[in-house]
XYZ file of C-alpha atoms in Angstrom:
778
model
C 57.739 -34.914 -19.716
C 60.970 -32.986 -20.230
C 63.003 -36.158 -20.636
C 60.757 -37.658 -23.288
C 60.186 -34.523 -25.317
C 63.809 -33.418 -25.313
C 64.926 -36.801 -26.566
C 62.304 -36.757 -29.294
C 63.569 -33.322 -30.382
C 67.223 -34.311 -30.330
C 67.370 -38.005 -31.216
C 64.513 -39.002 -33.479
C 65.765 -38.932 -37.093
C 62.300 -38.638 -38.608
C 61.462 -35.674 -36.374
C 64.755 -33.977 -37.178
C 64.185 -34.489 -40.888
C 60.605 -33.207 -40.849
C 61.095 -30.213 -38.519
C 64.204 -28.070 -38.834
C 63.045 -25.795 -36.027
C 62.473 -27.751 -32.808
C 62.052 -26.531 -29.256
C 60.899 -27.685 -25.839
C 59.826 -24.923 -23.469
C 58.672 -25.240 -19.873
C 56.357 -22.330 -19.179
C 56.930 -20.246 -16.088
C 54.138 -18.860 -13.929
C 53.216 -16.106 -14.177
C 53.893 -16.034 -17.903
C 56.570 -13.578 -19.035
C 56.958 -12.991 -22.812
C 60.648 -12.041 -22.692
C 61.646 -15.176 -20.776
C 59.531 -17.329 -23.073
C 61.207 -15.907 -26.197
C 64.713 -16.337 -24.770
C 63.977 -19.914 -23.735
C 62.534 -20.621 -27.176
C 65.591 -19.154 -28.912
C 67.979 -21.164 -26.751
C 66.197 -24.377 -27.769
C 66.152 -23.378 -31.429
C 69.900 -22.713 -31.237
C 70.556 -26.211 -29.896
C 68.475 -27.985 -32.520
C 68.695 -25.629 -35.521
C 72.225 -24.206 -35.565
C 74.600 -26.405 -33.546
C 77.494 -25.233 -35.724
C 77.471 -21.777 -34.050
C 80.137 -21.182 -31.490
C 77.747 -20.272 -28.699
C 74.157 -19.397 -27.977
C 75.247 -15.791 -27.654
C 76.450 -15.834 -31.265
C 73.053 -17.097 -32.296
C 71.398 -14.119 -30.609
C 73.356 -11.678 -32.748
C 71.707 -10.302 -35.836
C 73.804 -8.196 -38.241
C 76.282 -7.557 -35.470
C 73.681 -6.150 -33.063
C 72.800 -7.980 -29.887
C 69.063 -8.705 -29.720
C 68.549 -7.369 -26.231
C 65.122 -5.869 -26.696
C 61.891 -7.784 -26.534
C 60.595 -6.396 -29.837
C 63.689 -7.495 -31.784
C 63.583 -10.933 -30.188
C 59.943 -11.408 -31.101
C 60.436 -10.246 -34.668
C 63.425 -12.538 -35.144
C 61.488 -15.579 -33.831
C 58.537 -14.858 -36.092
C 60.791 -14.463 -39.135
C 62.671 -17.666 -38.395
C 59.581 -19.774 -37.760
C 57.632 -18.324 -40.664
C 60.121 -19.760 -43.149
C 60.512 -23.255 -41.673
C 58.288 -26.033 -40.373
C 58.579 -26.059 -36.610
C 57.818 -28.457 -33.759
C 57.336 -26.840 -30.364
C 56.580 -28.655 -27.104
C 54.952 -26.531 -24.420
C 54.984 -27.964 -20.907
C 52.747 -26.851 -18.035
C 50.323 -24.695 -19.981
C 47.869 -23.828 -17.233
C 45.426 -21.228 -18.509
C 43.617 -19.895 -21.555
C 45.382 -16.549 -21.134
C 48.795 -18.220 -21.317
C 47.772 -20.057 -24.488
C 46.564 -16.842 -26.086
C 49.840 -15.119 -25.223
C 52.045 -17.982 -26.445
C 50.193 -18.486 -29.718
C 50.921 -14.875 -30.738
C 54.611 -15.765 -31.039
C 54.091 -18.990 -33.045
C 52.936 -18.077 -36.561
C 50.587 -20.421 -38.416
C 51.762 -20.669 -42.032
C 49.674 -23.796 -42.846
C 52.902 -25.620 -43.667
C 52.567 -28.613 -41.363
C 54.122 -27.038 -38.275
C 53.093 -28.603 -34.977
C 52.594 -27.446 -31.395
C 52.372 -30.136 -28.701
C 50.781 -28.951 -25.479
C 51.162 -30.585 -22.066
C 48.407 -29.546 -19.691
C 46.383 -31.054 -16.877
C 43.354 -28.908 -17.636
C 40.943 -30.472 -20.187
C 39.390 -27.087 -20.922
C 42.768 -25.632 -21.881
C 43.458 -28.687 -24.033
C 40.132 -28.259 -25.815
C 40.919 -24.590 -26.438
C 44.306 -25.465 -27.947
C 42.751 -27.962 -30.354
C 40.943 -25.089 -32.010
C 38.754 -26.870 -34.582
C 35.859 -29.056 -33.436
C 36.815 -32.092 -35.521
C 40.445 -32.250 -34.529
C 41.712 -34.959 -32.261
C 42.178 -34.076 -28.609
C 45.464 -35.582 -27.430
C 46.361 -35.313 -23.764
C 49.888 -36.391 -22.915
C 50.072 -39.269 -25.402
C 53.483 -40.147 -26.812
C 54.086 -42.938 -29.285
C 54.547 -46.446 -27.914
C 57.985 -46.758 -29.491
C 59.304 -43.576 -27.882
C 57.679 -44.490 -24.584
C 59.473 -47.839 -24.403
C 62.754 -46.270 -25.472
C 62.586 -43.509 -22.872
C 61.558 -45.949 -20.137
C 64.638 -48.108 -20.680
C 66.850 -45.033 -20.939
C 65.599 -43.946 -17.531
C 65.367 -47.368 -15.851
C 68.807 -48.646 -16.868
C 70.909 -45.645 -15.854
C 72.385 -47.054 -12.632
C 74.190 -50.215 -11.551
C 71.396 -51.018 -9.106
C 68.783 -51.337 -11.816
C 67.645 -54.758 -13.025
C 66.511 -53.315 -16.365
C 69.028 -53.729 -19.204
C 70.026 -50.879 -21.500
C 69.778 -53.290 -24.441
C 66.442 -55.000 -23.737
C 65.391 -58.313 -25.219
C 61.904 -58.812 -26.734
C 60.834 -60.418 -23.447
C 62.081 -57.379 -21.501
C 60.149 -55.082 -23.814
C 56.933 -57.064 -23.392
C 57.324 -56.988 -19.612
C 57.906 -53.242 -19.758
C 54.818 -52.711 -21.919
C 52.625 -54.299 -19.241
C 53.987 -51.840 -16.711
C 53.867 -48.909 -19.119
C 50.224 -49.571 -19.904
C 49.466 -48.878 -16.257
C 51.208 -45.546 -16.726
C 48.508 -44.666 -19.244
C 50.911 -43.007 -21.668
C 51.461 -40.130 -19.211
C 55.080 -38.982 -19.698
C 55.689 -37.779 -16.162
C 54.461 -41.095 -14.750
C 56.641 -43.060 -17.182
C 59.741 -41.035 -16.277
C 59.002 -41.280 -12.546
C 58.585 -45.063 -12.740
C 61.774 -45.321 -14.819
C 63.747 -43.322 -12.260
C 62.255 -45.455 -9.486
C 63.484 -48.617 -11.227
C 66.918 -47.069 -11.814
C 67.345 -46.724 -8.045
C 66.957 -50.452 -7.633
C 63.300 -50.500 -6.577
C 60.779 -52.710 -8.295
C 57.036 -52.662 -8.875
C 55.492 -56.054 -9.437
C 52.708 -55.881 -12.001
C 50.454 -57.801 -9.620
C 51.108 -55.505 -6.664
C 49.258 -52.357 -5.675
C 50.664 -50.193 -8.454
C 48.553 -47.155 -7.674
C 49.166 -47.402 -3.935
C 52.931 -47.375 -4.530
C 52.720 -44.293 -6.752
C 50.588 -42.445 -4.235
C 52.487 -43.240 -1.047
C 56.154 -43.918 -1.831
C 58.416 -40.879 -1.235
C 60.266 -41.524 -4.493
C 57.192 -40.421 -6.456
C 57.027 -36.905 -5.046
C 57.108 -35.541 -8.611
C 53.626 -36.964 -9.123
C 52.003 -35.091 -6.267
C 50.649 -32.416 -8.602
C 49.095 -35.030 -10.865
C 47.442 -36.848 -7.957
C 46.234 -33.573 -6.472
C 44.484 -32.840 -9.764
C 43.010 -36.364 -10.030
C 41.821 -36.320 -6.409
C 40.330 -32.874 -6.877
C 38.550 -33.905 -10.056
C 37.021 -37.020 -8.542
C 35.991 -35.082 -5.441
C 34.246 -32.360 -7.466
C 32.985 -34.624 -10.243
C 29.285 -34.436 -11.039
C 27.249 -37.097 -9.265
C 25.851 -38.295 -12.607
C 29.301 -38.803 -14.152
C 31.083 -40.415 -11.196
C 29.346 -43.849 -11.398
C 30.064 -43.916 -15.144
C 33.763 -43.541 -14.325
C 33.841 -46.278 -11.681
C 31.964 -48.555 -14.077
C 34.945 -48.596 -16.439
C 36.874 -50.911 -14.103
C 34.532 -53.753 -15.059
C 36.478 -54.301 -18.278
C 39.908 -56.030 -18.309
C 43.202 -54.348 -19.113
C 43.529 -53.492 -22.821
C 40.055 -54.844 -23.520
C 38.393 -53.249 -26.539
C 34.928 -52.038 -25.604
C 32.168 -51.295 -28.063
C 30.896 -47.800 -27.479
C 27.222 -48.751 -27.787
C 27.736 -51.586 -25.287
C 29.018 -49.196 -22.648
C 26.372 -46.550 -23.312
C 23.473 -49.025 -23.168
C 24.830 -50.523 -19.945
C 25.009 -47.093 -18.335
C 21.380 -46.523 -19.224
C 20.303 -49.913 -17.866
C 22.089 -49.164 -14.581
C 20.234 -45.864 -14.286
C 23.411 -43.780 -14.635
C 21.881 -41.894 -17.549
C 18.219 -40.918 -17.636
C 15.825 -38.938 -19.780
C 15.639 -35.220 -19.032
C 13.471 -32.450 -20.404
C 16.230 -31.408 -22.788
C 17.674 -34.764 -23.894
C 17.083 -38.495 -23.989
C 18.951 -40.946 -21.769
C 21.017 -42.055 -24.751
C 22.010 -38.484 -25.625
C 23.030 -37.876 -22.005
C 25.061 -41.103 -21.984
C 26.797 -40.097 -25.218
C 27.645 -36.762 -23.625
C 29.173 -38.551 -20.632
C 31.183 -40.757 -22.982
C 32.575 -37.725 -24.782
C 33.441 -36.072 -21.451
C 35.515 -39.110 -20.473
C 37.245 -39.039 -23.851
C 38.193 -35.390 -23.298
C 39.658 -36.326 -19.927
C 41.623 -39.111 -21.650
C 40.050 -41.740 -19.389
C 38.710 -43.417 -22.521
C 40.967 -43.857 -25.522
C 40.736 -45.291 -29.017
C 42.953 -48.300 -29.804
C 45.153 -47.375 -32.745
C 43.527 -43.959 -32.829
C 43.721 -41.798 -35.914
C 43.569 -38.068 -36.305
C 39.786 -37.833 -36.157
C 38.987 -40.548 -33.664
C 37.939 -38.641 -30.567
C 35.521 -36.288 -32.231
C 33.981 -38.959 -34.398
C 31.750 -41.747 -33.331
C 34.291 -44.519 -32.839
C 32.772 -47.953 -32.240
C 35.719 -49.250 -30.184
C 37.498 -47.816 -27.168
C 39.486 -48.883 -24.135
C 40.133 -47.519 -20.669
C 43.348 -45.536 -20.094
C 45.643 -47.788 -18.054
C 46.571 -45.167 -15.430
C 42.993 -44.126 -14.790
C 41.883 -47.770 -14.716
C 44.363 -48.470 -11.911
C 43.178 -45.376 -10.058
C 39.511 -46.287 -10.522
C 40.099 -49.859 -9.320
C 41.781 -48.623 -6.139
C 38.772 -46.405 -5.439
C 36.012 -48.787 -6.545
C 37.340 -51.387 -4.101
C 37.133 -48.822 -1.298
C 33.583 -47.942 -2.357
C 32.691 -51.645 -2.587
C 31.372 -51.198 -6.129
C 33.206 -53.578 -8.480
C 34.840 -56.885 -7.601
C 36.634 -59.228 -9.943
C 37.307 -62.964 -9.943
C 40.689 -63.516 -11.569
C 43.348 -66.211 -11.251
C 42.979 -68.139 -7.976
C 40.791 -66.752 -5.198
C 40.325 -68.124 -1.670
C 37.008 -68.800 0.031
C 37.934 -66.461 2.879
C 38.428 -63.472 0.562
C 35.794 -60.774 0.817
C 33.639 -60.964 -2.320
C 30.750 -58.555 -2.365
C 29.679 -55.505 -4.300
C 27.304 -54.198 -6.938
C 29.145 -55.371 -10.036
C 30.824 -58.739 -10.535
C 33.330 -59.421 -13.309
C 34.440 -62.987 -13.970
C 37.773 -62.937 -15.790
C 38.977 -65.454 -18.336
C 41.855 -66.561 -16.068
C 39.720 -67.396 -13.035
C 39.892 -71.106 -12.163
C 36.081 -71.445 -11.943
C 36.075 -72.680 -8.330
C 32.490 -73.483 -7.346
C 33.255 -73.248 -3.618
C 34.591 -69.717 -3.952
C 31.606 -68.699 -6.052
C 29.200 -70.131 -3.494
C 30.707 -67.936 -0.773
C 29.870 -64.704 -2.588
C 27.129 -62.418 -1.275
C 24.888 -61.650 -4.279
C 22.271 -59.664 -2.359
C 23.485 -56.299 -3.730
C 24.592 -57.498 -7.148
C 23.363 -55.325 -10.042
C 25.481 -56.577 -12.945
C 27.291 -59.749 -14.004
C 29.922 -59.669 -16.739
C 31.702 -62.830 -17.903
C 34.849 -63.163 -20.011
C 36.047 -66.541 -21.239
C 34.144 -69.755 -20.553
C 30.672 -69.942 -19.068
C 29.693 -72.314 -16.247
C 26.082 -73.120 -15.411
C 26.593 -72.372 -11.691
C 27.250 -68.686 -12.523
C 23.481 -68.055 -12.359
C 21.911 -68.127 -8.913
C 18.425 -67.586 -7.525
C 20.050 -65.054 -5.170
C 20.595 -62.629 -8.069
C 17.033 -61.357 -8.190
C 17.922 -57.670 -8.602
C 20.525 -58.073 -11.367
C 19.800 -55.601 -14.170
C 22.717 -56.234 -16.516
C 23.889 -59.614 -17.832
C 26.706 -59.219 -20.329
C 28.069 -62.424 -21.889
C 29.552 -60.954 -25.061
C 31.908 -63.480 -26.741
C 31.555 -65.896 -23.812
C 31.929 -69.547 -24.797
C 29.880 -72.625 -23.811
C 26.592 -70.780 -23.193
C 23.739 -73.128 -24.142
C 20.023 -72.795 -24.818
C 19.390 -74.475 -21.448
C 21.529 -71.853 -19.688
C 19.497 -69.114 -21.344
C 16.235 -70.617 -20.074
C 17.653 -70.474 -16.534
C 18.673 -66.851 -17.001
C 15.153 -65.897 -18.063
C 13.713 -67.781 -15.094
C 16.046 -66.458 -12.377
C 16.754 -62.905 -13.560
C 13.313 -61.315 -14.094
C 14.528 -57.722 -13.663
C 17.042 -57.709 -16.516
C 17.216 -54.473 -18.475
C 20.281 -55.350 -20.551
C 21.024 -58.787 -22.008
C 23.927 -59.373 -24.362
C 24.590 -62.805 -25.847
C 26.585 -61.356 -28.733
C 29.008 -63.906 -30.131
C 27.568 -66.827 -28.125
C 27.403 -69.128 -31.119
C 25.920 -72.087 -29.203
C 22.693 -70.143 -28.639
C 20.261 -71.298 -31.345
C 16.936 -69.954 -30.073
C 15.272 -67.736 -27.503
C 12.916 -69.655 -25.171
C 9.167 -69.220 -25.431
C 9.273 -67.793 -21.912
C 11.413 -64.894 -23.104
C 8.446 -62.541 -22.863
C 8.739 -62.737 -19.055
C 11.594 -60.211 -19.126
C 9.170 -57.289 -19.029
C 11.844 -54.747 -17.931
C 14.218 -55.539 -20.811
C 15.460 -52.484 -22.738
C 18.380 -53.871 -24.751
C 18.666 -57.288 -26.425
C 21.882 -58.074 -28.305
C 21.929 -61.467 -30.050
C 24.143 -60.398 -32.944
C 26.471 -63.171 -34.180
C 24.619 -65.964 -32.386
C 22.816 -68.839 -34.153
C 19.382 -67.319 -33.532
C 17.460 -66.800 -36.794
C 13.914 -66.285 -35.436
C 12.513 -64.261 -32.544
C 9.735 -65.994 -30.572
C 6.189 -64.644 -30.600
C 6.523 -63.730 -26.902
C 9.028 -61.016 -27.860
C 6.125 -58.684 -28.609
C 5.266 -58.665 -24.873
C 8.441 -56.690 -24.176
C 6.895 -53.244 -24.350
C 9.958 -51.517 -22.829
C 12.382 -52.994 -25.351
C 14.206 -50.218 -27.211
C 17.135 -51.942 -28.926
C 17.236 -55.228 -30.817
C 20.610 -56.086 -32.334
C 20.375 -59.368 -34.229
C 21.719 -61.159 -37.276
C 23.673 -64.328 -37.905
C 26.430 -62.757 -39.977
C 29.466 -61.331 -38.274
C 30.484 -57.718 -38.504
C 34.177 -57.181 -38.017
C 34.437 -54.751 -35.109
C 37.887 -53.471 -35.935
C 38.932 -49.879 -35.654
C 41.044 -50.038 -38.812
C 38.944 -52.303 -41.003
C 37.714 -51.220 -44.412
C 35.869 -52.825 -47.291
C 36.944 -56.449 -47.593
C 35.325 -57.578 -50.838
C 33.991 -56.214 -54.074
C 32.109 -58.944 -55.866
C 28.521 -58.774 -54.573
C 27.444 -62.045 -52.928
C 24.561 -64.137 -54.141
C 21.074 -63.357 -52.831
C 21.285 -66.236 -50.371
C 24.167 -64.516 -48.611
C 22.836 -61.016 -48.233
C 23.704 -59.036 -45.148
C 23.299 -55.573 -43.774
C 24.426 -53.639 -40.757
C 23.761 -50.434 -38.907
C 26.118 -48.375 -36.850
C 24.626 -45.864 -34.495
C 24.772 -42.236 -35.552
C 23.950 -39.187 -33.535
C 23.952 -35.505 -34.092
C 26.871 -33.455 -35.330
C 28.408 -32.859 -31.938
C 28.927 -36.633 -31.758
C 29.480 -36.755 -35.521
C 29.821 -39.841 -37.640
C 31.987 -42.869 -37.143
C 35.468 -42.986 -38.542
C 35.434 -46.752 -38.514
C 33.738 -48.458 -41.413
C 33.466 -52.108 -40.363
C 32.888 -54.656 -43.093
C 30.679 -57.697 -43.017
C 32.252 -60.091 -45.471
C 35.067 -61.729 -43.562
C 36.141 -65.228 -42.656
C 33.988 -64.791 -39.529
C 30.932 -63.864 -41.567
C 29.685 -67.240 -42.788
C 25.943 -67.666 -42.765
C 24.205 -70.429 -40.901
C 22.247 -73.096 -42.805
C 18.870 -71.805 -41.597
C 19.648 -68.155 -42.292
C 18.392 -66.762 -45.585
C 20.403 -63.575 -45.703
C 21.859 -62.759 -42.337
C 18.830 -61.198 -40.670
C 16.366 -62.630 -38.163
C 12.700 -63.263 -38.749
C 10.548 -61.204 -36.364
C 7.016 -62.152 -35.254
C 3.778 -60.525 -36.283
C 2.807 -57.874 -33.781
C 6.180 -56.149 -33.901
C 4.313 -52.938 -34.731
C 2.929 -52.857 -31.183
C 6.437 -52.456 -29.709
C 6.274 -48.688 -30.001
C 9.244 -48.075 -27.660
C 11.674 -49.518 -30.230
C 14.481 -47.126 -31.233
C 16.753 -49.596 -32.995
C 15.999 -52.845 -34.790
C 18.497 -54.555 -37.059
C 18.901 -56.739 -38.959
C 15.427 -58.122 -39.783
C 14.816 -60.562 -42.631
C 11.801 -59.700 -44.799
C 12.408 -62.266 -47.541
C 10.036 -64.721 -45.828
C 6.318 -65.060 -46.533
C 5.374 -62.692 -43.717
C 7.926 -60.081 -44.853
C 5.467 -57.692 -46.482
C 3.177 -57.768 -43.446
C 6.139 -57.064 -41.126
C 7.115 -54.058 -43.249
C 3.548 -52.782 -43.021
C 3.810 -52.903 -39.233
C 7.049 -50.914 -39.244
C 5.002 -47.832 -40.082
C 3.735 -47.920 -36.489
C 7.241 -47.693 -35.041
C 7.405 -43.928 -35.174
C 10.251 -43.677 -32.614
C 12.715 -45.687 -34.704
C 16.165 -44.107 -35.018
C 18.012 -47.015 -36.634
C 16.713 -49.678 -38.981
C 18.419 -52.533 -40.807
C 16.525 -54.701 -43.323
C 17.725 -57.596 -45.464
C 15.892 -59.607 -48.103
C 14.471 -56.583 -49.931
C 12.926 -57.563 -53.294
C 10.286 -56.355 -55.716
C 7.542 -58.283 -53.937
C 8.012 -56.275 -50.716
C 9.711 -53.037 -51.781
C 6.408 -51.118 -51.923
C 5.765 -51.770 -48.244
C 9.376 -50.923 -47.389
C 9.189 -47.597 -49.190
C 5.949 -46.722 -47.415
C 7.458 -47.540 -44.014
C 10.526 -45.372 -44.628
C 9.062 -42.420 -46.516
C 8.987 -39.207 -44.489
C 9.868 -41.014 -41.261
C 10.131 -38.372 -38.569
C 13.035 -39.725 -36.480
C 14.993 -42.229 -38.563
C 18.733 -41.423 -38.443
C 20.384 -44.618 -39.718
C 19.172 -46.917 -42.497
C 20.889 -50.050 -43.836
C 19.371 -52.078 -46.674
C 20.434 -55.180 -48.578
C 18.759 -55.819 -51.889
C 18.633 -58.983 -53.966
C 19.462 -59.488 -57.642
C 18.137 -57.130 -60.321
C 16.359 -54.800 -57.912
C 17.293 -51.554 -59.643
C 14.682 -48.866 -59.081
C 12.880 -50.648 -56.241
C 13.827 -47.890 -53.761
C 12.830 -45.003 -56.001
C 9.372 -44.820 -54.410
C 10.747 -43.554 -51.079
C 9.284 -40.070 -51.125
C 10.136 -37.940 -49.360
C 13.146 -39.569 -47.690
C 13.567 -39.214 -43.901
C 14.680 -35.666 -43.165
C 16.905 -36.620 -40.215
C 18.740 -39.440 -41.971
C 22.456 -39.245 -41.108
C 23.728 -42.690 -42.105
C 22.791 -44.651 -45.233
C 24.214 -48.037 -46.295
C 23.105 -49.794 -49.437
C 24.260 -53.286 -50.402
C 23.208 -55.355 -53.393
C 23.358 -56.105 -57.082
C 21.981 -52.867 -58.456
C 23.693 -50.421 -60.778
C 21.730 -47.249 -60.148
C 21.420 -45.007 -57.125
C 17.968 -43.906 -55.973
C 17.405 -40.277 -57.046
C 16.363 -39.084 -53.590
C 19.901 -39.443 -52.223
C 20.636 -35.883 -53.356
C 17.868 -34.647 -51.023
C 19.528 -35.951 -47.846
C 20.794 -32.648 -46.484
C 21.696 -34.128 -43.068
C 23.486 -37.224 -44.385
C 26.906 -37.583 -42.740
C 27.862 -41.119 -43.675
C 27.230 -42.921 -46.962
C 28.361 -46.471 -47.655
C 27.626 -47.970 -51.060
C 28.441 -51.513 -52.050
C 26.718 -52.048 -55.360
C 27.336 -53.377 -58.845
C 28.371 -50.213 -60.671
C 28.671 -46.468 -60.311
C 28.613 -43.983 -63.157
C 30.421 -40.673 -63.206
C 27.238 -38.606 -63.153
C 26.280 -40.388 -59.895
C 29.630 -39.501 -58.343
C 28.906 -35.915 -59.353
C 25.493 -36.258 -57.718
C 27.087 -37.060 -54.353
C 29.195 -33.902 -54.296
C 26.197 -31.791 -53.323
C 25.576 -33.651 -50.049
C 26.584 -30.672 -47.942
C 26.854 -32.509 -44.609
C 28.657 -35.640 -45.810
C 31.636 -36.501 -43.563
C 32.344 -40.098 -44.581
C 32.046 -41.729 -48.004
C 32.729 -45.413 -48.604
C 32.592 -46.676 -52.194
C 32.750 -50.335 -53.220
C 31.686 -51.390 -56.712
C 32.260 -54.273 -59.065
C 32.406 -51.977 -62.098
C 33.523 -48.370 -62.532
C 32.443 -46.407 -65.603
C 35.447 -46.078 -67.932
C 37.579 -47.663 -65.198
C 37.993 -44.419 -63.288
C 36.730 -42.323 -60.406
C 36.825 -38.555 -60.783
C 36.050 -36.164 -57.981
C 35.532 -32.747 -59.512
C 33.397 -29.646 -59.433
C 35.027 -26.771 -57.566
C 34.522 -26.829 -53.801
C 32.573 -30.083 -53.842
C 32.481 -32.567 -50.951
C 33.115 -29.590 -48.681
C 32.579 -31.420 -45.376
C 34.147 -34.773 -46.258
C 36.682 -35.971 -43.679
C 37.114 -39.623 -44.646
C 37.108 -41.226 -48.097
C 37.268 -44.984 -48.439
C 37.585 -46.719 -51.811
C 37.554 -50.448 -52.500
C 39.205 -51.140 -55.822
C 39.824 -54.086 -58.118
C 41.647 -54.492 -61.425
C 38.787 -52.715 -63.210
C 39.578 -49.418 -61.494
C 42.556 -47.825 -63.227
C 42.649 -44.270 -61.910
C 41.346 -41.943 -59.193
C 41.464 -38.191 -59.869
C 40.982 -35.268 -57.485
C 40.189 -31.918 -59.065
C 41.005 -28.413 -57.893
C 39.429 -27.345 -54.568
C 37.737 -30.742 -54.091
C 37.401 -32.123 -50.543
C 39.056 -29.181 -48.765
C 38.660 -30.896 -45.374
C 39.640 -34.456 -46.275
C 42.027 -35.859 -43.678
C 41.875 -39.644 -44.081
C 42.058 -41.664 -47.326
C 41.650 -45.446 -47.161
C 42.309 -47.709 -50.126
C 41.472 -51.428 -50.161
C 42.682 -53.429 -53.154
C 41.687 -56.955 -54.097
C 42.430 -59.405 -56.908
C 46.080 -58.261 -56.911
C 45.501 -54.838 -58.448
C 48.356 -54.379 -60.975
C 48.137 -50.620 -61.327
C 46.196 -47.777 -59.782
C 47.006 -44.192 -60.645
C 46.176 -41.350 -58.280
C 46.125 -37.838 -59.667
C 45.724 -34.661 -57.647
C 46.645 -35.963 -54.191
C 48.629 -32.790 -53.644
C 45.379 -30.827 -53.928
C 44.077 -32.434 -50.730
C 45.762 -29.782 -48.628
C 45.085 -31.062 -45.115
C 45.397 -34.790 -45.830
C 46.878 -36.362 -42.704
C 46.682 -40.117 -43.158
C 46.555 -42.666 -45.994
C 45.931 -46.379 -45.464
C 46.678 -48.972 -48.160
C 45.432 -52.492 -47.574
C 44.680 -55.706 -49.440
C 46.121 -57.351 -52.543
C 48.075 -55.136 -54.947
C 51.261 -54.934 -56.986
C 54.404 -53.327 -55.539
C 54.102 -50.512 -58.056
C 50.857 -49.317 -56.445
C 52.579 -48.852 -53.095
C 55.669 -47.257 -54.616
C 53.649 -44.725 -56.620
C 51.567 -43.805 -53.584
C 54.633 -43.420 -51.377
C 56.318 -41.235 -53.981
C 53.342 -38.889 -54.287
C 52.854 -38.557 -50.548
C 56.545 -37.771 -50.123
C 56.000 -34.639 -52.189
C 52.824 -33.619 -50.341
C 53.231 -30.366 -48.406
C 51.468 -31.787 -45.354
C 53.615 -34.967 -45.207
C 50.629 -37.239 -44.443
C 51.228 -40.514 -42.634
C 51.245 -43.596 -44.872
C 50.165 -46.891 -43.306
C 50.590 -50.072 -45.320
C 49.015 -53.223 -43.931
C 50.536 -56.602 -44.882
C 49.450 -57.548 -48.361
C 47.161 -60.510 -48.874
C 47.481 -62.891 -51.806
C 43.809 -63.004 -52.636
C 40.647 -60.952 -52.341
């Protein structure tokens, strides 16, 4: 930790430019204010005033030696009140220490930063302060991590690591560093280990070496904490942790996929206070706080917002694997395996690199198997009649799965509770026997070639989640609106993202549907699936999307939706005047609906006006289609946290209408036309709770203006340009006082980027500016 942070303070030119006052302080226990102040001053001397003759000179003020605690404290406060500062605090161990330290570090709202290193999640949460801030435990940037590793590993003549690494050396190091999980003390310890001439093969027992080799004595405290945590961990959370080892290194995991699997395994159940899904979401958040789960390419709001993608921390994954093997829980087929190897456990993962040896597979004991997860190519012999108690079959993005394979799955796996065929494009239909899966709770056939659900689906009375649709949603944690021109009615799509209550908040990621992966199939009318009559009898349904109601039976299906009183999430495509009355009746005053996504056809303005009253609990609303007027009831959605509009036109008075949505956290605007070619956000303290603003713009949008006191909590601004936007003027960016990140993406003229960069350079908060490679077309 000390090595990395000191080098960041002393060597990084951007850090030195942004923070004139920089210090790294290792806290002593028990905490002593006088020693803390002197240590802080010594660091400030080194980084702030190197021209002084000595540190003693620096401690003189007007010729008087600052030898009293009161004078020292006053001097520090004066110095740090007038400059932006960056302070690293190592080994913060208690809430009392944090309270004491924070008294000496004034908060002038000028972009100063305190980085805390602690092994106590509760202390870390306390330091974060505000509920929507990101919780960062021991995460340094990848660039600094690689740099520090080579600085440490190449310091002696015995080391095989070069001081001037090649791209191949860097890639090899990144594989090893990923297993360090971004933990500075682990990175430094491994670097020192390499410098002494030792080596750790990436295929060897990495965790065993760290735990047992004498050279890693500096990690004893870390392992003591990890061992203690796992030993005292709640019985309900422990299996959720071990379950993470099912997924490969660096694999991006959809949050809902993991949560629904936990529920199917029985790791999260209904209680008197909360549903199984709410309990699973709570477990997910707990693992995020512990840094076991991270967000790829995370942004400032990621952890306390409902991110759709995550991955397992590399260090904790290695630790979990070493323990899950001992507990005989998870076993993995990867590379080349021998017949004599012991293959048994509750959860089997087939990796993409496994050589698909039928003899090895036949030697496996499936009697205790509860879940099967496949990555890469499917083989028909993966399903066996010995897998009778399997509850979870997850084939997301697996290739070569056929309709015949699916029939065998239904026949041989009668106890399935979770079935995911997402991305299995060769699947064209569900068999008529599908109704035999009477225990099924979750069915995910999104992005397959299935366009109709069989009549036997209505026999699945325990089914809670149906995720379907032939269009492809881009599950990317940085994606934003990809197109402006509304598609023709034949290519309508819609999507829902799960939303929960405020403590889980809304999602930062706003995935878009119209991508090169989102082509519709010939038999698909508008991206949804046709559901059978009798759907209204499936009263356990919580989530159904996307259903196509443009067919002849569409109105009757919408009538049946009124019986699904437990629905939380609903996605409907093919909405038109002939069926909008039934849709409005099904949605009006719905007691539990939290997320609604609708796609409307051409010239359907006003067809949603009859929704009265709108669902009181609605938190997420997405409207797509060729309409140029918002339904008037939007202003009544007091609990709405996410609003995504992709319509024909928006007028200024409608923008003003949105400002009174008091709970709105995320706003995504994509229109073909903008009134007068501008967007103006005005009206005093409007958009008070908005954290993320996303705007898709074309050549018709000339300017975006932010008024005084607008969006006081906005932290992330995303701009997507298409059709080579020649000019786009932003006015009032400096009024967004806590803006932390701006993303510019798409097709635009150089002047747009230059103007944005110039404005942000003058912003008091120095927000990050990310520019993705420009595209030549929309």
